[in-house]
CSV table of N, CA and C in Angstrom, one decimal:
chain,number,residue,atom,x,y,z
I,1,MET,N,-113.5,89.6,-31.7
I,1,MET,CA,-114.3,91.1,-32.3
I,1,MET,C,-115.7,90.3,-31.9
I,2,ALA,N,-115.4,88.4,-31.5
I,2,ALA,CA,-117.4,88.7,-31.2
I,2,ALA,C,-117.1,88.7,-30.2
I,3,LEU,N,-116.5,88.9,-29.3
I,3,LEU,CA,-116.3,89.3,-27.5
I,3,LEU,C,-117.1,90.7,-27.8
I,4,GLU,N,-116.6,90.9,-28.1
I,4,GLU,CA,-116.8,92.9,-28.5
I,4,GLU,C,-118.7,92.9,-29.0
I,5,VAL,N,-118.6,92.1,-29.7
I,5,VAL,CA,-120.1,92.4,-30.1
I,5,VAL,C,-120.8,91.5,-29.3
I,6,LEU,N,-120.4,90.8,-28.4
I,6,LEU,CA,-121.6,90.8,-27.2
I,6,LEU,C,-121.7,91.3,-26.2
I,7,ALA,N,-120.4,91.8,-26.5
I,7,ALA,CA,-121.1,92.7,-24.7
I,7,ALA,C,-121.8,94.3,-25.3
I,8,ILE,N,-121.9,94.4,-26.5
I,8,ILE,CA,-122.8,95.6,-26.9
I,8,ILE,C,-124.5,94.6,-27.1
I,9,LEU,N,-124.6,93.5,-27.4
I,9,LEU,CA,-125.8,93.2,-27.7
I,9,LEU,C,-126.1,92.4,-26.8
I,10,MET,N,-125.7,91.6,-25.4
I,10,MET,CA,-126.0,91.1,-24.2
I,10,MET,C,-127.5,92.3,-23.7
I,11,PRO,N,-126.6,93.3,-23.6
I,11,PRO,CA,-126.9,94.3,-22.0
I,11,PRO,C,-128.9,94.4,-23.6
I,12,ILE,N,-128.9,94.9,-24.8
I,12,ILE,CA,-129.5,95.3,-25.4
I,12,ILE,C,-131.2,94.3,-25.2
I,13,GLN,N,-130.6,92.5,-25.8
I,13,GLN,CA,-130.9,91.1,-25.0
I,13,GLN,C,-131.6,91.5,-23.8
I,14,LEU,N,-130.9,91.6,-23.4
I,14,LEU,CA,-131.9,91.3,-21.2
I,14,LEU,C,-132.4,92.8,-21.5
I,15,TYR,N,-132.5,94.0,-21.9
I,15,TYR,CA,-133.7,94.9,-22.0
I,15,TYR,C,-134.3,94.9,-22.4
I,16,GLY,N,-134.8,94.4,-23.4
I,16,GLY,CA,-135.7,93.7,-24.3
I,16,GLY,C,-136.9,92.7,-24.2
I,17,GLY,N,-136.5,92.2,-23.3
I,17,GLY,CA,-136.8,90.8,-22.2
I,17,GLY,C,-137.2,91.3,-21.8
I,18,ASP,N,-136.1,91.9,-20.5
I,18,ASP,CA,-137.3,92.6,-19.9
I,18,ASP,C,-138.7,93.9,-19.4
I,19,GLU,N,-138.3,94.0,-20.9
I,19,GLU,CA,-139.4,94.7,-22.1
I,19,GLU,C,-140.5,94.6,-21.9
I,20,THR,N,-140.0,93.1,-22.4
I,20,THR,CA,-141.3,92.4,-23.2
I,20,THR,C,-142.0,91.5,-22.0
I,21,GLY,N,-141.4,91.5,-20.9
I,21,GLY,CA,-142.1,90.6,-19.7
I,21,GLY,C,-143.1,91.9,-18.4
I,22,VAL,N,-142.4,93.0,-18.4
I,22,VAL,CA,-143.2,93.6,-18.6
I,22,VAL,C,-144.5,94.3,-18.5
I,23,PHE,N,-144.3,94.3,-19.7
I,23,PHE,CA,-145.0,94.9,-20.8
I,23,PHE,C,-146.7,93.7,-20.9
I,24,MET,N,-146.3,92.8,-21.0
I,24,MET,CA,-147.2,92.0,-20.5
I,24,MET,C,-147.7,91.1,-19.2
I,25,GLY,N,-147.4,91.6,-18.3
I,25,GLY,CA,-147.4,91.4,-17.1
I,25,GLY,C,-149.0,92.9,-16.5
I,26,GLN,N,-148.3,94.2,-17.6
I,26,GLN,CA,-149.3,94.7,-17.1
I,26,GLN,C,-150.0,95.2,-18.1
I,27,HIS,N,-150.7,94.9,-19.7
I,27,HIS,CA,-151.3,94.6,-20.8
I,27,HIS,C,-152.5,93.3,-21.0
I,28,GLN,N,-151.6,92.6,-21.0
I,28,GLN,CA,-152.2,90.8,-21.2
I,28,GLN,C,-151.5,89.8,-19.8
I,29,PRO,N,-152.1,89.8,-18.5
I,29,PRO,CA,-152.0,89.0,-17.5
I,29,PRO,C,-152.4,87.5,-18.1
I,30,ALA,N,-153.9,87.3,-18.8
I,30,ALA,CA,-154.0,86.2,-18.5
I,30,ALA,C,-152.7,84.8,-19.7
I,31,GLU,N,-152.2,85.8,-20.6
I,31,GLU,CA,-152.1,85.2,-21.8
I,31,GLU,C,-150.2,85.3,-20.7
I,32,LEU,N,-149.3,85.9,-20.8
I,32,LEU,CA,-148.3,85.7,-19.2
I,32,LEU,C,-148.3,84.6,-19.0
I,33,ALA,N,-149.6,84.5,-17.9
I,33,ALA,CA,-149.6,83.4,-17.0
I,33,ALA,C,-149.6,81.8,-18.1
I,34,ALA,N,-150.1,81.4,-19.2
I,34,ALA,CA,-150.6,80.5,-19.3
I,34,ALA,C,-149.3,79.7,-20.3
I,35,PHE,N,-148.2,81.3,-21.1
I,35,PHE,CA,-147.3,81.1,-21.3
I,35,PHE,C,-146.5,79.9,-20.4
I,36,GLU,N,-146.5,81.1,-18.6
I,36,GLU,CA,-145.2,80.1,-18.2
I,36,GLU,C,-145.9,79.3,-17.8
I,37,GLY,N,-147.5,78.8,-18.4
I,37,GLY,CA,-148.0,76.9,-17.7
I,37,GLY,C,-148.3,77.5,-16.3
I,38,ASN,N,-149.5,78.4,-16.7
I,38,ASN,CA,-150.0,78.7,-15.2
I,38,ASN,C,-151.2,78.7,-15.9
I,39,TRP,N,-152.2,78.1,-15.7
I,39,TRP,CA,-154.2,78.3,-16.2
I,39,TRP,C,-154.5,78.5,-14.8
I,40,LYS,N,-154.0,78.7,-13.6
I,40,LYS,CA,-155.4,79.7,-12.5
I,40,LYS,C,-154.7,80.6,-12.2
I,41,THR,N,-155.1,81.2,-12.4
I,41,THR,CA,-154.3,82.4,-12.8
I,41,THR,C,-155.5,82.8,-10.7
I,42,ASP,N,-155.9,82.5,-9.9
I,42,ASP,CA,-156.4,83.1,-8.8
I,42,ASP,C,-155.4,82.3,-8.1
I,43,ASN,N,-154.5,82.2,-8.6
I,43,ASN,CA,-153.6,81.9,-7.1
I,43,ASN,C,-152.2,82.9,-6.5
I,44,ASN,N,-152.6,83.6,-7.0
I,44,ASN,CA,-152.0,85.2,-6.9
I,44,ASN,C,-150.3,84.9,-7.1
I,45,GLY,N,-150.6,83.9,-8.5
I,45,GLY,CA,-148.8,84.2,-9.6
I,45,GLY,C,-148.1,83.4,-8.4
I,46,ASP,N,-148.4,82.4,-8.2
I,46,ASP,CA,-148.0,81.3,-7.5
I,46,ASP,C,-147.0,80.4,-9.5
I,47,TYR,N,-146.8,80.6,-9.8
I,47,TYR,CA,-145.7,80.4,-11.0
I,47,TYR,C,-144.7,79.3,-11.0
I,48,PRO,N,-144.0,77.8,-11.6
I,48,PRO,CA,-143.9,77.2,-11.7
I,48,PRO,C,-142.5,77.5,-12.2
I,49,ARG,N,-141.4,76.4,-10.8
I,49,ARG,CA,-139.7,76.7,-12.2
I,49,ARG,C,-139.5,76.4,-13.4
I,50,ALA,N,-140.3,74.9,-13.7
I,50,ALA,CA,-140.0,74.0,-14.8
I,50,ALA,C,-141.4,73.7,-14.2
I,51,PRO,N,-142.7,73.9,-14.9
I,51,PRO,CA,-143.4,73.2,-15.4
I,51,PRO,C,-144.0,71.6,-16.5
I,52,VAL,N,-144.4,70.5,-16.1
I,52,VAL,CA,-143.7,69.5,-17.3
I,52,VAL,C,-145.6,69.5,-17.2
I,53,VAL,N,-146.5,70.0,-18.3
I,53,VAL,CA,-147.9,70.1,-18.5
I,53,VAL,C,-148.0,69.2,-20.1
I,54,ASP,N,-149.5,68.9,-20.0
I,54,ASP,CA,-149.7,67.6,-19.8
I,54,ASP,C,-150.7,68.8,-21.0
I,55,ILE,N,-150.6,68.4,-22.0
I,55,ILE,CA,-150.9,69.6,-22.9
I,55,ILE,C,-153.1,69.6,-23.0
I,56,ALA,N,-153.2,67.7,-22.7
I,56,ALA,CA,-154.5,67.5,-23.7
I,56,ALA,C,-155.5,67.6,-22.4
I,57,THR,N,-154.6,67.9,-21.1
I,57,THR,CA,-155.6,68.0,-20.4
I,57,THR,C,-155.2,69.4,-19.9
I,58,ASN,N,-154.4,70.6,-19.8
I,58,ASN,CA,-153.9,72.0,-19.5
I,58,ASN,C,-153.6,71.6,-18.2
I,59,LYS,N,-152.9,70.6,-17.3
I,59,LYS,CA,-152.3,70.2,-16.4
I,59,LYS,C,-151.0,70.1,-15.6
I,60,ARG,N,-150.1,71.1,-14.7
I,60,ARG,CA,-149.8,70.2,-14.6
I,60,ARG,C,-149.5,68.8,-13.9
I,61,THR,N,-148.7,68.2,-15.0
I,61,THR,CA,-148.8,66.6,-14.7
I,61,THR,C,-147.4,66.4,-13.1
I,62,ARG,N,-146.1,67.0,-13.1
I,62,ARG,CA,-145.8,67.5,-12.3
I,62,ARG,C,-144.8,68.1,-11.8
I,63,GLN,N,-144.4,68.2,-10.6
I,63,GLN,CA,-143.5,70.0,-10.3
I,63,GLN,C,-142.7,69.4,-9.5
I,64,PRO,N,-141.5,70.1,-10.6
I,64,PRO,CA,-139.6,69.7,-9.8
I,64,PRO,C,-140.1,70.6,-7.9
I,65,ASP,N,-139.8,69.6,-7.2
I,65,ASP,CA,-139.4,69.6,-5.9
I,65,ASP,C,-139.1,71.0,-5.8
I,66,ALA,N,-138.9,71.9,-4.9
I,66,ALA,CA,-138.1,73.0,-4.4
I,66,ALA,C,-137.2,73.0,-3.6
I,67,ALA,N,-135.6,73.1,-4.3
I,67,ALA,CA,-134.4,72.5,-4.0
I,67,ALA,C,-134.3,74.0,-2.2
């Protein structure tokens, strides 16, 4: 039963999340950049994969190395 519900709801969740991201990118790019931890929007979308952010200074304190 749970697997059947999951099979129905998972594609809906994926579609809804993707549509939300597309909408944010088109209509609210600054909010999307801040949500991703990227306060400088002049770097052509260089989003970190897992930023560690110091909230007091709004700067990334550590950037994990790309493997």
